[in-house]
Short mmCIF file of C-alpha atoms in Angstrom, two decimals:
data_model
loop_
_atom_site.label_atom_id
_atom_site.label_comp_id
_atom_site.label_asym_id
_atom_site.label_seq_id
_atom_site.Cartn_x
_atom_site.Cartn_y
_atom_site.Cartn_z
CA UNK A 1 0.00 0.00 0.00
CA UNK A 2 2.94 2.47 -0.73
CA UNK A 3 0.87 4.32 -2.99
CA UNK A 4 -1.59 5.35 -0.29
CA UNK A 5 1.33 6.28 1.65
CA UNK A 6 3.02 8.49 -1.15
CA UNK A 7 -0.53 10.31 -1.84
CA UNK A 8 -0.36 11.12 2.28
CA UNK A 9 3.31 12.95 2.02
CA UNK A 10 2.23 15.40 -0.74
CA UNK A 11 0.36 16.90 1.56
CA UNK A 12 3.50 17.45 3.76
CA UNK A 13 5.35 18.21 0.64
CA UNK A 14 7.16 21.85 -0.26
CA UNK A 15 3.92 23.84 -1.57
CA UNK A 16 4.14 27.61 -3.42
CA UNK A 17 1.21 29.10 -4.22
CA UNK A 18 2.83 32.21 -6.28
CA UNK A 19 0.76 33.25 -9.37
CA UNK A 20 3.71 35.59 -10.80
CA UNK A 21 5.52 32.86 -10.97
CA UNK A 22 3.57 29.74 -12.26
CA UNK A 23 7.02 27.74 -13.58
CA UNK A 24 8.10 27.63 -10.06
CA UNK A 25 4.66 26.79 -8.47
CA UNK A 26 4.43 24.24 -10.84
CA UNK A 27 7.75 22.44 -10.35
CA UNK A 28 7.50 22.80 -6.12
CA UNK A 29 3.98 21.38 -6.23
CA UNK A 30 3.72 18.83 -8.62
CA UNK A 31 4.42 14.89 -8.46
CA UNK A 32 4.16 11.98 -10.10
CA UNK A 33 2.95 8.59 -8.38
CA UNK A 34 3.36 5.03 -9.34
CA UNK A 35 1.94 1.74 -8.00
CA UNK A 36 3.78 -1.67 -7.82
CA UNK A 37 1.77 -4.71 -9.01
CA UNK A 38 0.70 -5.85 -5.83
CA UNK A 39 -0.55 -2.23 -5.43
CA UNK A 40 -2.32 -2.34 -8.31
CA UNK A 41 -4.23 -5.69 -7.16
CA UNK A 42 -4.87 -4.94 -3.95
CA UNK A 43 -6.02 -0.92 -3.56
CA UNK A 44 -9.33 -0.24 -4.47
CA UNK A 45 -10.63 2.50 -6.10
CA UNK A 46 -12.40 3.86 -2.92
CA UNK A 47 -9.03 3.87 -0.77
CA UNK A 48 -7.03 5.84 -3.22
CA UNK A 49 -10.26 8.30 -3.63
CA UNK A 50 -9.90 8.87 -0.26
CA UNK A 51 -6.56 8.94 0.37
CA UNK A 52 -6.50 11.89 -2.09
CA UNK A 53 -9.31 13.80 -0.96
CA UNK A 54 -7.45 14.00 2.64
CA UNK A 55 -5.07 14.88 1.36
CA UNK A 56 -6.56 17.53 -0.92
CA UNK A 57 -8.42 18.63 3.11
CA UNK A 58 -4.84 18.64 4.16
CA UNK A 59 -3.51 21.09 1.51
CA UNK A 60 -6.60 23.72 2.25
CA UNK A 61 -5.45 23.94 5.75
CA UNK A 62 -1.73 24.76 4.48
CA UNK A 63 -2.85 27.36 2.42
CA UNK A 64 -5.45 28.83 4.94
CA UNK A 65 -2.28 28.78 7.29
CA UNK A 66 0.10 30.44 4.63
CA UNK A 67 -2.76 33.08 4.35
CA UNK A 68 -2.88 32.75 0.79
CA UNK A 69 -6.10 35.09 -0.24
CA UNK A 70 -6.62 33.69 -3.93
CA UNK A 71 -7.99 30.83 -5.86
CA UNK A 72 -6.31 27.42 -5.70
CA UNK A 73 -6.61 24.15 -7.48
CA UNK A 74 -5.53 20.98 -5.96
CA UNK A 75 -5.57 18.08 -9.22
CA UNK A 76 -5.06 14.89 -10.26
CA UNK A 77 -5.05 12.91 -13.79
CA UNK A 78 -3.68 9.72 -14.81
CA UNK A 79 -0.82 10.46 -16.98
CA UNK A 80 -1.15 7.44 -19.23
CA UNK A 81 2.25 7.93 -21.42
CA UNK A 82 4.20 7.54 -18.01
CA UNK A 83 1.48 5.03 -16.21
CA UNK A 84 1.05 7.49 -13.22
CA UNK A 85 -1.18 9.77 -11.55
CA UNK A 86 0.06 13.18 -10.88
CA UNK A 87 -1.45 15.73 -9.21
CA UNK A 88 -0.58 19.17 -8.77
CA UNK A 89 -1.73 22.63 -6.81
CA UNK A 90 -1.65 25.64 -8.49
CA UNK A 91 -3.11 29.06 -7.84
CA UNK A 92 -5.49 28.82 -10.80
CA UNK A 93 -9.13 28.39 -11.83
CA UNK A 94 -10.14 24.31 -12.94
CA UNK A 95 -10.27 26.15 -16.19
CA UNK A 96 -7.03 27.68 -16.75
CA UNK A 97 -4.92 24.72 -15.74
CA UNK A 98 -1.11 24.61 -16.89
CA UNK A 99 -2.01 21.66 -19.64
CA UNK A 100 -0.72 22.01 -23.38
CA UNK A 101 -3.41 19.34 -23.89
CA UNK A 102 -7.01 19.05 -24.29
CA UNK A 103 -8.64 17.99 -21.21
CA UNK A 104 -12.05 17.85 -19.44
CA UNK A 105 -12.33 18.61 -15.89
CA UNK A 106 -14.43 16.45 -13.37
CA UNK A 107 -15.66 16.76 -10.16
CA UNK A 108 -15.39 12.96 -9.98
CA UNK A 109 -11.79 11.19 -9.19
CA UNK A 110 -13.20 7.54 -9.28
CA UNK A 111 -12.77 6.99 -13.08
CA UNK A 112 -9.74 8.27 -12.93
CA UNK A 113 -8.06 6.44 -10.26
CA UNK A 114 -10.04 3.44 -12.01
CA UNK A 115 -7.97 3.88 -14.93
CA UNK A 116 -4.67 4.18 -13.32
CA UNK A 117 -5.17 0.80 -11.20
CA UNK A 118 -6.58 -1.32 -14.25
CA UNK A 119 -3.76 -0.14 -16.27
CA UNK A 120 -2.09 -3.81 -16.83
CA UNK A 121 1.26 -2.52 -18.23
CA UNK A 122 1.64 1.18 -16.98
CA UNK A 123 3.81 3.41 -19.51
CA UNK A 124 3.15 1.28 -22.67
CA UNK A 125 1.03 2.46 -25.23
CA UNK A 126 -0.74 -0.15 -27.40
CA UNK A 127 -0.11 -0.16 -30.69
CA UNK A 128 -3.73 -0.06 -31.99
CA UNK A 129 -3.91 3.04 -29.80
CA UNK A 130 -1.16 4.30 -32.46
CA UNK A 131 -1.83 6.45 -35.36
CA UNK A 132 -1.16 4.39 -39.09
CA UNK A 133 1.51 5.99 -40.59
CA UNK A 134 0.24 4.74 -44.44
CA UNK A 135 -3.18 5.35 -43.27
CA UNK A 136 -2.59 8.75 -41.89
CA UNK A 137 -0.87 9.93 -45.02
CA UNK A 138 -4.33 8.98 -46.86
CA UNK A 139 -6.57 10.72 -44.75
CA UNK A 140 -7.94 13.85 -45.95
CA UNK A 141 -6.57 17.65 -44.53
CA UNK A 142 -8.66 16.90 -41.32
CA UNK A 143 -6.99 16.40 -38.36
CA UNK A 144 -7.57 12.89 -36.32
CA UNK A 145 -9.86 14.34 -32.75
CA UNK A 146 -7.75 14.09 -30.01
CA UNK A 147 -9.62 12.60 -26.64
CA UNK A 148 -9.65 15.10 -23.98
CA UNK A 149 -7.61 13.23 -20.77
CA UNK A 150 -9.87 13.54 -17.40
CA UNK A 151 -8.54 15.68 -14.20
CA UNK A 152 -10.70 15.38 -10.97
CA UNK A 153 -10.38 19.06 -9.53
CA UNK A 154 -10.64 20.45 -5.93
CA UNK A 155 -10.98 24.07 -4.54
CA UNK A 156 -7.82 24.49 -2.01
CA UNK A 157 -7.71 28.34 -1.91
CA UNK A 158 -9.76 30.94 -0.03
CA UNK A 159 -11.90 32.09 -3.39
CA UNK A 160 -12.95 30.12 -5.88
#
């Protein structure tokens, strides 16, 4: 159960909440979690959903006590290109978060927890998930959609 253990201590973790400087909030408050097999197998869905919202409690108390006035986002999303789930606190809106990708915000953390735990070989894409090279080169000028990835989002700061 190391993974519940490692959600716990980002909650302990170095946090900056310091919107004229978003490169450095992002680096300080930012990880990336992995599971072993046996974590994988054994945690369920409902103990690493709750593991995370304590912890998310947890960092709303740390900025209450740093007196940071503003709006905060604690956040989590399954990173499937590295098979983890980060999560990240940043003093921004759900809407404005620091993504270059298209994603979809939720207010609900189960699927993507669920996603991260059935994920059988973590950091390997399939190759049907894969674009055809041949096949791309025959489409027409339109470009393939690209699937928005889910983050569950949490209000940490003192205004949302």
């Amino acid at each position: 159960m190391v993974l519940l253990t490692w959600i716990a201590e980002v909650a302990d973790e170095p946090l900056v909440l310091e919107p004229a400087d978003r490169r450095v909030e992002w680096e300080t408050s930012t990880w990336s979690l992995g599971a072993s097999d046996d974590d994988r197998r054994s945690l369920s869905v409902s103990q690493v959903v709750t593991a995370f919202e304590r912890t998310a409690s947890a960092i709303r108390e740390r900025a209450r006590e740093l007196g940071f006035p503003g709006v905060a986002t604690f956040y989590v999303w399954h990173d499937e290109q590295a098979g983890q789930l980060r999560c990240s606190t940043g003093s921004v809106p759900p809407e404005a978060l620091p993504f270059s990708g298209t994603y979809v915000v939720t207010d609900e953390l189960g699927p993507v927890v669920e996603g991260f735990l059935a994920d059988s070989e973590p950091g390997i894409i399939d190759w049907s998930a894969l674009d055809d090279v041949q096949g791309h080169a025959e489409q027409t000028e339109t470009e393939p959609e690209v699937m928005p990835f889910r983050v569950w989002v949490c209000s940490v700061g003192a205004s949302h």
